[in-house]
mmCIF file with all atom_site columns, C-alpha atoms and ligand atoms in Angstrom:
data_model
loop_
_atom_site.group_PDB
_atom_site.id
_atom_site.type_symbol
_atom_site.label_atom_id
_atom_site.label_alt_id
_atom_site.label_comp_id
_atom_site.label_asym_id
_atom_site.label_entity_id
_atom_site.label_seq_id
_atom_site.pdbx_PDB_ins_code
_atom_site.Cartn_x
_atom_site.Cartn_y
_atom_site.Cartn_z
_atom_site.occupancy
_atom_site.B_iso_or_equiv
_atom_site.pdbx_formal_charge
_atom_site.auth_seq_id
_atom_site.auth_comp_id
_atom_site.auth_asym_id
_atom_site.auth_atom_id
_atom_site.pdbx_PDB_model_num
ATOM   1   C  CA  . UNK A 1 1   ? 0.000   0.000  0.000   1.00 95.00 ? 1   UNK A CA  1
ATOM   2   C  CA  . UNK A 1 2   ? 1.464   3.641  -0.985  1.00 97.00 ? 2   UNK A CA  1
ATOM   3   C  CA  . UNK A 1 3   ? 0.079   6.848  0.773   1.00 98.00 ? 3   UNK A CA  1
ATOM   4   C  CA  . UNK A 1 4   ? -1.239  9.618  -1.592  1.00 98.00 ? 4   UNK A CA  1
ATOM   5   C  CA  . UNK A 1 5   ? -2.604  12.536 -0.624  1.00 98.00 ? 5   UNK A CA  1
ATOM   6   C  CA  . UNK A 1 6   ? -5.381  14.309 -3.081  1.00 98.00 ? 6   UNK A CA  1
ATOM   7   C  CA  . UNK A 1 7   ? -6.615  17.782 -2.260  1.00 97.00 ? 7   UNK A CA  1
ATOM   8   C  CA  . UNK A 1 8   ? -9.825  19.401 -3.416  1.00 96.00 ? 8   UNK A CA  1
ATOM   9   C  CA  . UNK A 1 9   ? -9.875  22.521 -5.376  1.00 93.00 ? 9   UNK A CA  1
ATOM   10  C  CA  . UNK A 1 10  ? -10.619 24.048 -1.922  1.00 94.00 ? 10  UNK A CA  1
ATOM   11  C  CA  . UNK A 1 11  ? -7.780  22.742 -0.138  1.00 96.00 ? 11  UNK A CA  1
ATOM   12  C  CA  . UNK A 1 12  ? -9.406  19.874 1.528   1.00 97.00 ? 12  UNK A CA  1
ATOM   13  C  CA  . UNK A 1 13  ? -7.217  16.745 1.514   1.00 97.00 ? 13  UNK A CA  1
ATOM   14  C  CA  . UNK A 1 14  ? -8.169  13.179 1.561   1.00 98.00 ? 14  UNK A CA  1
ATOM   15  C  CA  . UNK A 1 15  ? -5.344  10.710 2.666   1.00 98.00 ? 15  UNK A CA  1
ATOM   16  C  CA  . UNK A 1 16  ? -5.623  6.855  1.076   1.00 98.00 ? 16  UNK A CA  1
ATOM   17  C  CA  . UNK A 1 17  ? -3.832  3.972  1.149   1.00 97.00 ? 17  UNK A CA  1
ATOM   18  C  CA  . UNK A 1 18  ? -3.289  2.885  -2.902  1.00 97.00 ? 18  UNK A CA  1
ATOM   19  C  CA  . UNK A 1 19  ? -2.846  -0.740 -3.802  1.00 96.00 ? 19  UNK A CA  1
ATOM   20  C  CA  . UNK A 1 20  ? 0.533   -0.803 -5.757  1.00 96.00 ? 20  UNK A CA  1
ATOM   21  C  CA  . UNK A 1 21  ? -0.340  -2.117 -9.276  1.00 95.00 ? 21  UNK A CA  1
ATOM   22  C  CA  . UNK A 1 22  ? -3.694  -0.104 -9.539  1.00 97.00 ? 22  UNK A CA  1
ATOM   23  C  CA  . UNK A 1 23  ? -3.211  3.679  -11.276 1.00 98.00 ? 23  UNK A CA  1
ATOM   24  C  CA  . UNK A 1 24  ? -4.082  7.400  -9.306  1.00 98.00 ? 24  UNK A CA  1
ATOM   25  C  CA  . UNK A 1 25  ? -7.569  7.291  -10.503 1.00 98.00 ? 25  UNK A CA  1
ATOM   26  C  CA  . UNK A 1 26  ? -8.596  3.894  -9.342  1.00 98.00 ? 26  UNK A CA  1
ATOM   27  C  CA  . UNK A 1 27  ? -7.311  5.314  -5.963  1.00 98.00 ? 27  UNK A CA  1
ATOM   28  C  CA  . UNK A 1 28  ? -9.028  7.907  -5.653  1.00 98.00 ? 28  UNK A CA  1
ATOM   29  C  CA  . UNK A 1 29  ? -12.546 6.802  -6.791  1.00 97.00 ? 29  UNK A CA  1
ATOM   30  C  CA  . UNK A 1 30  ? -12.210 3.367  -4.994  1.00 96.00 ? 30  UNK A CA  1
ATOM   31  C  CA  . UNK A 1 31  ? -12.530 5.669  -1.980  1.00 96.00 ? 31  UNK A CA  1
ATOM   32  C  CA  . UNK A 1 32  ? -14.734 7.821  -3.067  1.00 96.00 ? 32  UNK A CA  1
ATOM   33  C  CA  . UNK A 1 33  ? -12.531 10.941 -3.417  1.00 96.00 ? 33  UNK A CA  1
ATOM   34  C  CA  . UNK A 1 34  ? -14.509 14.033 -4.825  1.00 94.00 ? 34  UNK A CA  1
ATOM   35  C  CA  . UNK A 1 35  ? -12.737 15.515 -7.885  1.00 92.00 ? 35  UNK A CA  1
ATOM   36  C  CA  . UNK A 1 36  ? -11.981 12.495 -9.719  1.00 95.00 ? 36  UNK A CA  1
ATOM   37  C  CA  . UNK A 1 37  ? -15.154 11.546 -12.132 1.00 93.00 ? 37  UNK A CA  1
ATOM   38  C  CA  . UNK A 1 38  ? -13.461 9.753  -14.678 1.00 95.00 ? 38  UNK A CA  1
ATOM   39  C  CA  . UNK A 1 39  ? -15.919 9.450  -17.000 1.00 95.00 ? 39  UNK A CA  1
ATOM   40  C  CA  . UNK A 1 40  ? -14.158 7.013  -19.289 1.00 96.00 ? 40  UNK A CA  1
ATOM   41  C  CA  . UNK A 1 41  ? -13.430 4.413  -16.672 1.00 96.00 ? 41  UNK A CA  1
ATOM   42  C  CA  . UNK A 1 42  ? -9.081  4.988  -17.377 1.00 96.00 ? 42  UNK A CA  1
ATOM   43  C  CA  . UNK A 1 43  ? -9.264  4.485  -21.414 1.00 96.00 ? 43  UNK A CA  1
ATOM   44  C  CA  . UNK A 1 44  ? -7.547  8.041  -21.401 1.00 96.00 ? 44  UNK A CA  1
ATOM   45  C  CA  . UNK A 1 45  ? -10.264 9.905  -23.096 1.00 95.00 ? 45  UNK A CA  1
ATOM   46  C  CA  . UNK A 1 46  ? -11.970 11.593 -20.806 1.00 94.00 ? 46  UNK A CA  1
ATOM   47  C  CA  . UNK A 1 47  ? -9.433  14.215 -18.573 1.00 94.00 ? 47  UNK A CA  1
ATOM   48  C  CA  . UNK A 1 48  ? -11.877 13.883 -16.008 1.00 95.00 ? 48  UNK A CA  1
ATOM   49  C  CA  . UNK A 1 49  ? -9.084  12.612 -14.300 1.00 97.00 ? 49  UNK A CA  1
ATOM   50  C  CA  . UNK A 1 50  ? -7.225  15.390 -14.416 1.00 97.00 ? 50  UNK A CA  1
ATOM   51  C  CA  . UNK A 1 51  ? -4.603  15.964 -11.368 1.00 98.00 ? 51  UNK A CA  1
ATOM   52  C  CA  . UNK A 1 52  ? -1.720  18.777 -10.897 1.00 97.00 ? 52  UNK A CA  1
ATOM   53  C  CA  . UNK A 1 53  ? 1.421   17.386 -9.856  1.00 97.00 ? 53  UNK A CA  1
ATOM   54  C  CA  . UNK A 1 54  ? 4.437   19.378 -7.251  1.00 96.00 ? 54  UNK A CA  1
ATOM   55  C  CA  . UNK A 1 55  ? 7.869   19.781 -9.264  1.00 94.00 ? 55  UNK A CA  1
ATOM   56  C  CA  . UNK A 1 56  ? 9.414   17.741 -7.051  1.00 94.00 ? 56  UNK A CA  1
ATOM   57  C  CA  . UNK A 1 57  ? 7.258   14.341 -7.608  1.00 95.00 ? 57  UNK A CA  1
ATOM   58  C  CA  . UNK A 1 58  ? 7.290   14.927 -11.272 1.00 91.00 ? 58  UNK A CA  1
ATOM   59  C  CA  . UNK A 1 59  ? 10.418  12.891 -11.855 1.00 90.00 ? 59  UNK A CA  1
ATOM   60  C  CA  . UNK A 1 60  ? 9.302   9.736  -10.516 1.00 92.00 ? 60  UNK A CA  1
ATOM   61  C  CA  . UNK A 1 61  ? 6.673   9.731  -12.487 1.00 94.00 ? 61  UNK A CA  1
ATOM   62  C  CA  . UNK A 1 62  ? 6.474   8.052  -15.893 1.00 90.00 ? 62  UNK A CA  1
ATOM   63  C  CA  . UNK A 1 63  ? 6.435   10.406 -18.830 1.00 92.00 ? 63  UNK A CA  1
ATOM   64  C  CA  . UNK A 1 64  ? 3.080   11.283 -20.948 1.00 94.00 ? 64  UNK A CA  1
ATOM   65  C  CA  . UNK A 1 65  ? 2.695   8.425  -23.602 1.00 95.00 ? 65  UNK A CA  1
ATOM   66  C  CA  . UNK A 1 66  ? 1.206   10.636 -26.833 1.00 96.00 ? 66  UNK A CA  1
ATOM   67  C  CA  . UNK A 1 67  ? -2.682  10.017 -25.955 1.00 96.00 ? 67  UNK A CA  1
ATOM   68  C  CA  . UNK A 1 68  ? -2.160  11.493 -22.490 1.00 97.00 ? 68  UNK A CA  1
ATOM   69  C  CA  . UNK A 1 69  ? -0.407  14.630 -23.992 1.00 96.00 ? 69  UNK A CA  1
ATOM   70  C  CA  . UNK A 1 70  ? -3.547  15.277 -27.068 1.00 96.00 ? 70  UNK A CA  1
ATOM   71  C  CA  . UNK A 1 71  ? -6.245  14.795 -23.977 1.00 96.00 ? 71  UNK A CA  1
ATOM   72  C  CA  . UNK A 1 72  ? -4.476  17.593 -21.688 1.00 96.00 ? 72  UNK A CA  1
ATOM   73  C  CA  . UNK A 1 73  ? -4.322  19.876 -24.801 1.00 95.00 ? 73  UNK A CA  1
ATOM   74  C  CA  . UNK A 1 74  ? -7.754  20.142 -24.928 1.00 92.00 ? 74  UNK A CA  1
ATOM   75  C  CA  . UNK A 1 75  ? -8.008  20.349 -21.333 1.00 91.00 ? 75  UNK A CA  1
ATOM   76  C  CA  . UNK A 1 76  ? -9.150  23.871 -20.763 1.00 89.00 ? 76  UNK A CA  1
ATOM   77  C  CA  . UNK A 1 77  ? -7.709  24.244 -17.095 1.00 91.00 ? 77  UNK A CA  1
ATOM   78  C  CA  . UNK A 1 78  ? -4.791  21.844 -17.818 1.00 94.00 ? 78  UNK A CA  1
ATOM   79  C  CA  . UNK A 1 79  ? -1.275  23.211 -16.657 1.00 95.00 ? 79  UNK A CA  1
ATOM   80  C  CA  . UNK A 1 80  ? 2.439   22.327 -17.377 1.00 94.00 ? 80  UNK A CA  1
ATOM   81  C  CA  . UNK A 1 81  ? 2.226   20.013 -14.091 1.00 96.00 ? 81  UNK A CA  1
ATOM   82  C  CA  . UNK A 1 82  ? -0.678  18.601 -15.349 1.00 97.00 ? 82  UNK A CA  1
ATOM   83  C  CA  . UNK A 1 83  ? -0.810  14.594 -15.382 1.00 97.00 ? 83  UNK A CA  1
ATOM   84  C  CA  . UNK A 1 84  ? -4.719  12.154 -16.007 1.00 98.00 ? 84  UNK A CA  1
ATOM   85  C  CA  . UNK A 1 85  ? -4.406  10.288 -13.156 1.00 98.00 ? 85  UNK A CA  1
ATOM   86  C  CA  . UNK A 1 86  ? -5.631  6.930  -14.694 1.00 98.00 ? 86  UNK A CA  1
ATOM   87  C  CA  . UNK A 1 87  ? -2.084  6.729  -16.364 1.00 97.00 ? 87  UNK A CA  1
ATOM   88  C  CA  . UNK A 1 88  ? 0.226   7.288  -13.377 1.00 97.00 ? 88  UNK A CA  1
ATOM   89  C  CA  . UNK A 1 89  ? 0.483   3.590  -11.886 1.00 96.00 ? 89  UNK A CA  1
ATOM   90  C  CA  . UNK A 1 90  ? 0.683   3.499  -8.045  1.00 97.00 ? 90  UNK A CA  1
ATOM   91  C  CA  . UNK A 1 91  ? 4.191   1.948  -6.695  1.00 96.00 ? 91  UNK A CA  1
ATOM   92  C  CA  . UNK A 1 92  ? 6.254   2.384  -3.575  1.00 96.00 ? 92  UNK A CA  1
ATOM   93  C  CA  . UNK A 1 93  ? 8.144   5.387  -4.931  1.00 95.00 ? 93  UNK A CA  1
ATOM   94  C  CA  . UNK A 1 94  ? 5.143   7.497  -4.593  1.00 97.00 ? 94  UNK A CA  1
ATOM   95  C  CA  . UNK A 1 95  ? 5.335   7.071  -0.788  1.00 97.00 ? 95  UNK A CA  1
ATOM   96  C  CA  . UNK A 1 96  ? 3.476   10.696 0.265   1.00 98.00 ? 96  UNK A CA  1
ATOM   97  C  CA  . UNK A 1 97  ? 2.623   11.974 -2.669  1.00 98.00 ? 97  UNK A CA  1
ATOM   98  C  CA  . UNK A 1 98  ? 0.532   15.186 -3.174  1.00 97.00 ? 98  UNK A CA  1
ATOM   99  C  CA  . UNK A 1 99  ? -1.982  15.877 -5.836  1.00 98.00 ? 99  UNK A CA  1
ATOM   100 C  CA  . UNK A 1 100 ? -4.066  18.911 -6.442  1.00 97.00 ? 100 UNK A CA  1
ATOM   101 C  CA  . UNK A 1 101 ? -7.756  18.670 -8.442  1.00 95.00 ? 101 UNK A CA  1
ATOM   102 C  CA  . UNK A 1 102 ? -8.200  21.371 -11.104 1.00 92.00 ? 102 UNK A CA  1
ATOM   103 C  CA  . UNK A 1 103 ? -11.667 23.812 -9.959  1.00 88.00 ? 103 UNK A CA  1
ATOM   104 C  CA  . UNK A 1 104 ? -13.675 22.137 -12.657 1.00 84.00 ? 104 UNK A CA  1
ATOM   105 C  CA  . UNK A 1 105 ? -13.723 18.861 -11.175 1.00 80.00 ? 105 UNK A CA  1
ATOM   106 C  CA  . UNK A 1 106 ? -15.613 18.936 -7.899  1.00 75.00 ? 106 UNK A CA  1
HETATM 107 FE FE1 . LIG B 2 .   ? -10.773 9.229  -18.375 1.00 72.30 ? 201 LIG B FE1 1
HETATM 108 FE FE2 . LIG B 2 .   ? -8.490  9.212  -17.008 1.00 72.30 ? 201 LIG B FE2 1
HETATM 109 S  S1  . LIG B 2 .   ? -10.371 8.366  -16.448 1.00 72.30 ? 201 LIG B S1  1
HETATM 110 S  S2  . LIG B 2 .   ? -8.870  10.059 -18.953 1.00 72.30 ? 201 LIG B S2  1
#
């Protein structure tokens, strides 16, 4: 189990314990965090998944496959430290971890 941390658009936080193996997404709506729809169930073609990611946690995780990239570009409150969490795979080295919702998911 890995700790993540996802805060609301309003700063609330919700702490979970992730099964290693299953992605961001599957974390967060497996316990019912609000912010995460994911309308397309983690087939990347939603963004509803959306999450902003801190500097320093963007190096352990794995870079945007070419799908991931086209869905944030038409993400209208999508960011450089943008990331859909149904791609980012849940493992021990993301012990702690910190994501932030974007305002239009809530
Ligand atoms: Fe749809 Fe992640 S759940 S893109």
């Amino acid at each position: 189990m890995t700790k993540v941390i996802f805060i609301e658009h309003d700063g609330t936080e919700h702490e979970v314990d992730a099964e290693n193996g299953t992605n961001l997404m599957e974390a967060a709506t497996n316990n019912l965090v609000p912010g995460i729809d994911a309308d397309c169930g983690g087939a990347c073609a939603c963004a509803t998944c959306m999450i902003y990611v801190p500097d320093e946690w963007t190096a352990k995780l794995p870079p945007k496959e070419d799908m991931e990239e086209t869905m944030l570009d038409f993400c209208e409150h999508a960011e450089s430290n943008s990331r859909l969490s149904c791609q980012i795979q849940v493992s021990d080295e993301l012990e702690g971890i910190r994501v932030t919702m974007p305002v239009s998911q809530h």
